[in-house]
């Protein structure tokens, strides 16, 4: 179970990051559910990319690992939500 904990933290932080980005950029917002789902996707991808770059957690649950999971998930969630929002707006025009 402990090996899944960083992923769970990244997914939750991604959902929070997606919703926060939706509040900060209302023109790109996908609604609460859309922001959460795209944030979860972005949180997982953000954590995965950080791991590939050697900046993510290696399964350790120390303070730095938890902060890295939160930061990677939150930023990834916000970025993916914004990208999907831009694509949605471009298609709807």
Short mmCIF file of C-alpha atoms in Angstrom, two decimals, residues 13-70:
data_model
loop_
_atom_site.label_atom_id
_atom_site.label_comp_id
_atom_site.label_asym_id
_atom_site.label_seq_id
_atom_site.Cartn_x
_atom_site.Cartn_y
_atom_site.Cartn_z
CA UNK A 13 -3.23 17.17 -5.58
CA UNK A 14 -4.00 17.08 -9.30
CA UNK A 15 -7.73 17.36 -8.65
CA UNK A 16 -7.11 20.30 -6.30
CA UNK A 17 -4.74 21.90 -8.83
CA UNK A 18 -7.26 21.48 -11.65
CA UNK A 19 -10.02 23.11 -9.63
CA UNK A 20 -7.73 25.92 -8.47
CA UNK A 21 -6.68 26.59 -12.06
CA UNK A 22 -10.36 26.62 -13.05
CA UNK A 23 -11.06 29.28 -10.42
CA UNK A 24 -8.06 31.36 -11.51
CA UNK A 25 -8.86 31.05 -15.23
CA UNK A 26 -12.68 31.02 -15.49
CA UNK A 27 -12.64 31.24 -19.31
CA UNK A 28 -10.82 27.89 -19.44
CA UNK A 29 -12.83 26.23 -16.68
CA UNK A 30 -14.47 22.91 -17.49
CA UNK A 31 -16.83 22.93 -14.50
CA UNK A 32 -16.11 21.25 -11.20
CA UNK A 33 -16.27 17.70 -12.50
CA UNK A 34 -14.28 18.46 -15.65
CA UNK A 35 -11.65 20.38 -13.70
CA UNK A 36 -11.34 17.51 -11.22
CA UNK A 37 -11.08 14.81 -13.87
CA UNK A 38 -8.56 16.67 -15.98
CA UNK A 39 -6.66 17.56 -12.80
CA UNK A 40 -6.52 13.90 -11.77
CA UNK A 41 -5.15 13.02 -15.20
CA UNK A 42 -2.63 15.84 -14.99
CA UNK A 43 -1.64 14.89 -11.45
CA UNK A 44 -0.79 11.36 -12.54
CA UNK A 45 1.09 12.57 -15.61
CA UNK A 46 2.93 15.25 -13.64
CA UNK A 47 4.11 12.74 -11.07
CA UNK A 48 5.15 10.30 -13.79
CA UNK A 49 7.14 12.96 -15.66
CA UNK A 50 8.88 14.09 -12.48
CA UNK A 51 9.81 10.47 -11.81
CA UNK A 52 11.25 10.11 -15.31
CA UNK A 53 13.35 13.23 -14.76
CA UNK A 54 14.60 11.86 -11.46
CA UNK A 55 12.90 14.65 -9.49
CA UNK A 56 9.95 12.66 -8.19
CA UNK A 57 9.60 10.30 -5.33
CA UNK A 58 11.09 6.85 -5.51
CA UNK A 59 8.41 5.37 -3.28
CA UNK A 60 9.78 7.04 -0.14
CA UNK A 61 7.34 8.84 2.07
CA UNK A 62 9.59 11.38 3.74
CA UNK A 63 8.68 15.06 3.90
CA UNK A 64 10.49 15.90 0.66
CA UNK A 65 8.74 13.05 -1.14
CA UNK A 66 5.31 14.15 0.03
CA UNK A 67 5.97 17.78 -0.93
CA UNK A 68 7.26 16.65 -4.33
CA UNK A 69 4.14 14.57 -4.91
CA UNK A 70 1.88 17.46 -3.96
#
